[in-house]
Amino acid sequence: MPTRILPAVGDADAVRSLTTLLSQLPDAEPVAPVVDSTQLVDTLARLAAESVDELPEVVVVHERIGPVPALELIREVALRFPAVGVILVTSDAGPGLFSAAMDSGARGLVALPLSYEELAHRVQAVAQWSVGVRRHLGRGTDVLPGVGGTVVTVSGSKGGVGATVTAIQLALAAGASGRSTVLVDMDLQSGDIASYLDVQFRRSVVDLAAITDISPRVLADAVFRHDTGVALLLAPGEGERGEEVTDRAARQIVSALRSRYETVVIDCGAQMSGASAAAVEMADTAVLVTTPDVVAVRGAKRMVRMWDRLQIRKAEETTVVVNRHTRGTEIQPPLIRRITGTAVAGTAVPANFKELQGAVDAGRLHELDSKSAVKQALWALAGELGLVRVPEGAQKGGGRARGGDRGSLVFRRRRDGGG
């Protein structure tokens, strides 16, 4: 059986030299190269969704891959696709980098300039390891973990559009349906999830920032277990400490959470930092919340364009959610779709702050009445985004969740964008 090899190389000259050598290897089947970290992860996730057997045995990562640094990319691939062997191609083959690459999950390292003999030996060894792992674990998708948990980021087009309320309700809906769920406050300077849920806490996301190897025990010590069953990883009480969470630390934290929870919901706020940008880049779904007014929609367009310029996320890969929607407003979801160039969620959240005010003022947003139109819309949005587990035998148009707040889960997709 030929060895499938996926090169991940951003430099055009390096692509040509690497693919030429790979095509000369015995029993090798190089596939079309990917040019950046996002494309690599997306490609592997798509193949894993079809079947674990579709995944390549070997991934070759060039040291100048971007925008995610090579070692961070290797760590994510090793966590999400544990039976794929990764080889790092680098000009620095010293013991320091070798040790760092192994710690990140690489199975081998090849020095530049490339040598046919060295590359052939390393590819063969890594391919044998990958085949052995798959044989040991079994070939079914139920045995091999594959892509891990689902990560959803929620950002605001500007302050006050309802991003935090949206993130909280999405997490509550996922948890109520039986999924293990963690809610992360990545609005590092002004995050207030703790206030919305009436939580007193000592540890925060900052406590994980300086840890290079986040073990399950370390992670468990940092999260707060809420009464609803949803785990919370909160922003620091001292906003200035948010600077300690770098983009590299954020990637490690998100990867660790993804490996431990079925659903990871991250509130990124309305101000982009290195940490929140890294989270948006890694997310399976990036939600951008806006209200149907000129200032907020302009903010949404500005945010989408900035993500695209910085190669964080393409516009078509972003889902805009319209909050405080009314049928009488001039700005409707189809117009927002055209302005931003994004997808717009079929579920719009109606304008009815009176339903929320009592729960918000009391810091008990998790106790919002199940009859609330706002809550029903946000839980329907969770169903639209695929964050809830539909019980077996549930009808296509609706379902009941496992857990405390059963009546609020609405799975109906609203195709017309109405409130």
XYZ file of C-alpha atoms in Angstrom:
419
model
C 0.000 0.000 0.000
C 1.507 3.395 -0.980
C 2.327 5.934 1.715
C 0.235 9.097 1.393
C 2.305 12.189 2.151
C 0.823 15.666 2.586
C 3.359 18.532 2.290
C 2.595 21.756 4.166
C 4.882 24.376 2.640
C 4.289 28.085 2.145
C 7.366 28.906 0.034
C 6.980 28.210 -3.711
C 10.604 27.164 -4.239
C 10.484 24.848 -1.222
C 7.257 23.309 -2.528
C 8.885 22.387 -5.836
C 12.011 20.859 -4.298
C 10.094 18.942 -1.630
C 7.405 17.553 -3.926
C 10.052 16.514 -6.470
C 11.923 14.505 -3.862
C 8.753 13.032 -2.360
C 7.588 11.838 -5.782
C 10.855 9.899 -6.153
C 10.452 7.972 -2.901
C 9.529 4.291 -3.252
C 5.855 3.492 -2.586
C 5.156 7.176 -1.948
C 1.957 8.940 -2.986
C 2.381 12.706 -2.455
C -0.906 14.603 -2.432
C -1.466 18.221 -3.431
C 0.490 20.476 -1.035
C -1.200 22.952 1.295
C 0.239 26.438 1.617
C -0.639 27.519 5.162
C -1.587 26.208 8.589
C -5.297 26.896 8.202
C -5.499 24.948 4.949
C -3.622 22.029 6.515
C -5.946 21.698 9.497
C -9.038 22.175 7.332
C -7.848 19.513 4.892
C -7.154 16.989 7.635
C -10.489 17.730 9.317
C -12.365 17.219 6.037
C -10.607 13.915 5.377
C -11.187 12.722 8.947
C -14.902 13.566 8.629
C -15.146 11.232 5.629
C -13.143 8.422 7.207
C -10.024 8.046 9.316
C -8.662 5.835 6.542
C -8.672 8.885 4.247
C -6.052 10.666 6.375
C -2.471 10.687 5.030
C 0.040 8.606 6.938
C 2.649 11.395 6.876
C 2.463 15.194 6.977
C 5.639 17.123 6.161
C 5.656 20.620 7.724
C 8.143 23.231 6.500
C 9.644 25.516 9.141
C 8.367 28.667 7.371
C 4.738 27.591 7.260
C 2.366 30.274 8.513
C 0.498 32.016 9.943
C 0.626 29.560 12.882
C 4.279 28.800 13.771
C 5.480 25.348 12.751
C 5.846 23.901 16.265
C 2.411 25.146 17.307
C 0.927 23.684 14.150
C 2.589 20.335 14.841
C 1.181 20.348 18.361
C -2.352 20.946 17.068
C -2.083 18.235 14.411
C -0.719 15.757 16.961
C -3.608 16.500 19.347
C -6.397 16.439 16.783
C -5.136 13.699 14.473
C -3.050 11.405 16.684
C -2.453 8.688 14.074
C -0.931 11.085 11.535
C 2.868 11.198 11.690
C 4.404 14.671 11.333
C 7.897 15.436 10.024
C 9.444 18.899 10.462
C 11.697 20.196 7.691
C 14.086 22.823 9.058
C 17.419 24.510 8.479
C 18.203 24.212 12.212
C 18.617 20.536 13.035
C 20.303 21.124 16.390
C 19.429 19.206 19.552
C 17.426 22.106 20.979
C 14.973 22.253 18.090
C 14.900 18.467 17.844
C 13.804 18.247 21.480
C 11.204 21.011 21.019
C 9.808 19.300 17.915
C 9.503 15.973 19.719
C 7.790 17.690 22.653
C 5.296 19.224 20.217
C 4.425 15.799 18.817
C 6.621 15.508 15.711
C 7.761 12.014 14.765
C 10.857 13.125 12.908
C 13.025 16.023 11.754
C 14.761 16.472 8.390
C 17.474 19.070 7.818
C 17.715 21.525 4.937
C 19.032 21.302 2.276
C 17.046 18.148 1.691
C 18.802 14.840 1.246
C 17.028 12.027 -0.600
C 18.420 9.329 1.717
C 17.527 11.167 4.916
C 14.038 12.080 3.706
C 13.347 8.529 2.488
C 14.511 6.998 5.770
C 12.467 9.391 7.894
C 9.283 9.073 5.788
C 9.498 5.276 5.879
C 9.955 5.220 9.660
C 7.104 7.647 10.313
C 4.782 5.819 7.897
C 5.439 2.527 9.677
C 4.691 4.189 13.004
C 1.424 5.642 11.663
C 0.274 2.304 10.244
C 1.134 0.575 13.519
C -0.835 3.104 15.560
C -3.897 2.709 13.350
C -3.680 -1.063 13.518
C -3.371 -0.947 17.300
C -6.242 1.483 17.825
C -8.509 -0.015 15.199
C -9.698 1.544 11.988
C -13.127 2.800 13.014
C -13.871 6.437 13.628
C -15.365 5.531 16.976
C -11.957 4.323 18.161
C -9.670 6.959 16.696
C -10.457 10.393 18.175
C -9.896 12.302 14.958
C -10.751 15.981 15.045
C -11.490 16.327 18.772
C -14.006 18.786 20.184
C -15.796 21.579 18.345
C -14.488 25.110 18.925
C -16.810 28.090 18.427
C -15.680 31.681 18.931
C -18.139 34.514 19.515
C -16.961 38.044 18.742
C -18.761 41.371 18.735
C -18.748 43.836 15.854
C -18.489 46.502 18.560
C -19.051 46.694 22.290
C -22.573 46.135 23.587
C -24.005 44.101 20.710
C -24.579 41.006 22.898
C -21.585 38.763 22.188
C -21.181 37.627 25.806
C -24.871 36.816 26.260
C -24.754 34.873 22.998
C -21.660 32.904 24.054
C -23.166 32.041 27.436
C -26.441 30.787 25.998
C -24.692 28.749 23.290
C -22.614 27.036 25.970
C -25.640 26.424 28.181
C -27.549 24.904 25.257
C -24.649 22.597 24.388
C -24.272 21.523 28.006
C -28.000 20.927 28.442
C -28.023 18.604 25.433
C -25.502 16.320 27.125
C -22.235 17.539 25.598
C -19.237 18.155 27.835
C -18.835 21.917 27.416
C -16.389 24.606 28.474
C -17.040 28.348 28.192
C -13.886 30.469 27.882
C -13.676 34.220 28.510
C -11.007 35.426 26.070
C -12.073 39.060 26.454
C -8.995 39.369 28.624
C -9.195 42.984 29.796
C -12.937 43.421 30.281
C -14.459 39.965 30.290
C -17.536 39.675 32.494
C -18.828 36.123 32.115
C -18.228 35.704 35.860
C -20.592 38.616 36.570
C -23.315 37.253 34.298
C -23.169 33.866 36.046
C -22.583 35.112 39.619
C -19.249 33.323 40.005
C -16.504 34.006 42.533
C -13.225 32.610 41.250
C -9.525 32.483 42.044
C -8.013 30.963 38.915
C -8.266 32.257 35.373
C -6.954 31.706 31.864
C -3.779 33.567 32.881
C -2.802 30.662 35.142
C -2.392 28.495 32.030
C -0.463 31.056 29.979
C 3.024 30.152 31.182
C 2.519 26.362 31.133
C 4.005 24.682 28.064
C 2.474 21.253 28.666
C -1.120 21.591 29.883
C -2.020 18.252 31.423
C -5.625 17.229 32.202
C -4.953 17.767 35.899
C -3.574 21.276 35.357
C -6.551 22.085 33.164
C -9.012 20.775 35.755
C -7.421 22.984 38.421
C -7.868 26.091 36.269
C -11.524 25.686 35.260
C -14.524 26.455 37.456
C -17.377 23.958 37.452
C -20.640 25.881 37.289
C -23.905 24.616 38.783
C -25.251 24.106 35.245
C -22.500 21.568 34.547
C -20.691 23.864 32.110
C -16.987 24.355 32.878
C -15.757 27.959 32.947
C -12.288 29.280 32.132
C -12.549 32.919 33.092
C -10.748 36.144 32.263
C -8.413 37.537 34.952
C -9.841 39.816 37.596
C -6.986 42.248 36.924
C -7.373 43.285 33.294
C -3.726 44.247 32.875
C -2.752 40.594 33.351
C -4.482 39.742 30.104
C -1.259 40.678 28.298
C 0.301 37.527 29.740
C -1.894 35.413 27.444
C 0.019 35.536 24.160
C -1.180 34.127 20.866
C 1.073 31.113 21.424
C -0.383 30.512 24.886
C -3.913 30.878 23.497
C -3.239 28.202 20.871
C -1.955 25.795 23.504
C -4.942 26.474 25.750
C -7.492 26.022 22.951
C -5.791 22.809 21.803
C -5.833 21.435 25.356
C -9.516 22.318 25.800
C -10.434 20.813 22.438
C -8.856 17.515 23.469
C -10.855 17.397 26.732
C -14.301 18.797 25.866
C -16.817 18.061 23.144
C -17.759 21.724 22.824
C -15.534 24.760 23.442
C -17.289 28.156 23.309
C -14.974 31.183 23.461
C -16.138 34.741 24.098
C -13.591 36.925 22.250
C -15.217 40.291 22.963
C -15.141 43.181 20.511
C -11.448 44.104 20.755
C -9.006 41.866 18.913
C -5.869 40.758 20.743
C -3.239 38.236 19.754
C -4.950 35.644 21.935
C -8.443 36.206 20.553
C -7.098 36.273 16.985
C -5.441 32.891 17.551
C -8.713 31.505 18.914
C -10.693 32.756 15.906
C -8.130 31.251 13.558
C -8.352 27.839 15.250
C -12.147 27.806 15.549
C -14.347 25.397 13.639
C -17.016 28.114 13.603
C -16.418 31.844 14.072
C -19.550 33.762 15.051
C -19.632 37.552 14.706
C -22.522 39.222 16.514
C -23.970 42.484 15.233
C -27.095 44.540 15.681
C -29.082 45.818 12.684
C -27.820 49.390 12.784
C -25.327 51.256 10.614
C -22.558 51.599 13.213
C -22.593 47.940 14.251
C -22.776 46.635 10.679
C -19.874 48.872 9.676
C -17.992 47.445 12.642
C -18.765 43.917 11.451
C -17.490 44.730 7.961
C -14.338 46.280 9.440
C -13.711 43.228 11.628
C -14.216 40.775 8.751
C -11.843 42.719 6.510
C -9.209 42.867 9.244
C -9.409 39.089 9.796
C -8.973 38.595 6.069
C -5.991 40.983 5.782
C -4.237 39.285 8.696
C -5.029 35.827 7.255
C -6.963 34.931 10.393
C -10.189 33.978 8.664
C -11.882 34.472 5.323
C -15.169 36.338 5.154
C -17.061 33.364 3.762
C -15.868 31.274 6.734
C -17.483 33.667 9.237
C -21.091 33.441 10.441
C -22.794 36.702 11.361
C -25.595 36.558 13.930
C -28.080 39.420 13.955
C -29.092 40.388 17.496
C -31.999 42.674 18.511
C -33.709 42.029 15.216
C -37.099 43.495 14.379
C -39.045 43.199 11.165
C -39.457 46.964 10.965
C -35.791 47.899 10.754
C -34.375 48.947 7.394
C -31.262 46.774 7.807
C -32.284 43.139 7.423
C -30.084 39.991 7.415
C -29.877 39.717 3.578
C -28.474 43.254 3.410
C -25.944 42.459 6.160
C -24.887 39.390 4.187
C -24.197 41.534 1.117
C -22.343 44.229 3.072
C -20.060 41.886 5.022
C -19.623 39.107 2.468
C -20.189 36.537 5.201
C -22.742 33.867 5.885
C -25.625 35.040 8.078
C -27.241 32.659 10.542
C -30.789 31.679 9.707
C -31.731 32.328 13.334
C -31.993 36.012 14.247
C -32.294 37.038 17.906
C -35.304 39.274 18.605
C -35.052 42.640 20.332
C -36.490 42.107 23.806
C -34.084 43.268 26.492
C -36.842 43.375 29.106
C -36.756 39.576 29.186
C -33.049 39.684 30.005
C -32.804 42.610 32.389
C -33.805 40.852 35.594
C -31.508 37.871 35.015
C -28.614 40.128 33.958
C -28.956 42.463 36.947
C -29.096 39.487 39.328
C -26.094 37.825 37.678
C -28.241 34.751 36.991
C -28.342 34.626 33.223
C -28.376 30.834 33.422
C -31.798 31.065 35.087
C -33.389 32.966 32.211
C -37.001 31.873 31.702
C -37.356 29.086 29.159
C -40.288 30.946 27.623
C -38.043 33.888 26.780
C -38.031 34.552 23.025
C -34.392 35.641 23.260
C -33.352 32.408 24.954
C -35.317 30.261 22.543
C -33.680 32.027 19.601
C -30.167 31.596 21.028
C -30.756 27.918 21.781
C -32.148 27.486 18.264
C -28.942 29.114 17.042
C -26.961 26.511 18.997
C -28.876 23.823 17.129
C -28.214 25.535 13.806
C -24.485 25.653 14.557
C -24.449 21.956 15.467
C -23.578 22.486 19.132
C -26.366 20.375 20.605
C -26.748 16.628 20.623
C -30.100 15.640 19.153
C -31.573 12.658 21.053
C -32.242 9.526 19.054
C -35.782 9.449 17.733
C -36.202 13.217 17.916
C -38.275 14.648 15.114
C -36.592 16.725 12.474
C -38.426 19.859 13.477
C -37.679 19.724 17.181
C -36.250 17.791 20.062
C -35.812 17.581 23.774
C -32.500 17.925 25.486
C -31.072 15.827 28.222
C -30.600 17.891 31.343
C -32.326 20.559 33.346
C -33.710 23.021 30.806
C -35.403 20.740 28.350
C -38.116 22.979 26.993
C -35.732 25.589 25.592
C -33.945 23.554 22.945
C -35.376 24.450 19.583
C -33.772 22.887 16.561
C -35.912 24.546 13.922
C -33.821 26.420 11.393
C -35.255 29.775 10.450
C -34.581 30.113 6.771
C -36.041 33.547 6.235
C -33.841 35.335 8.816
C -36.916 36.496 10.720
C -37.069 37.126 14.441
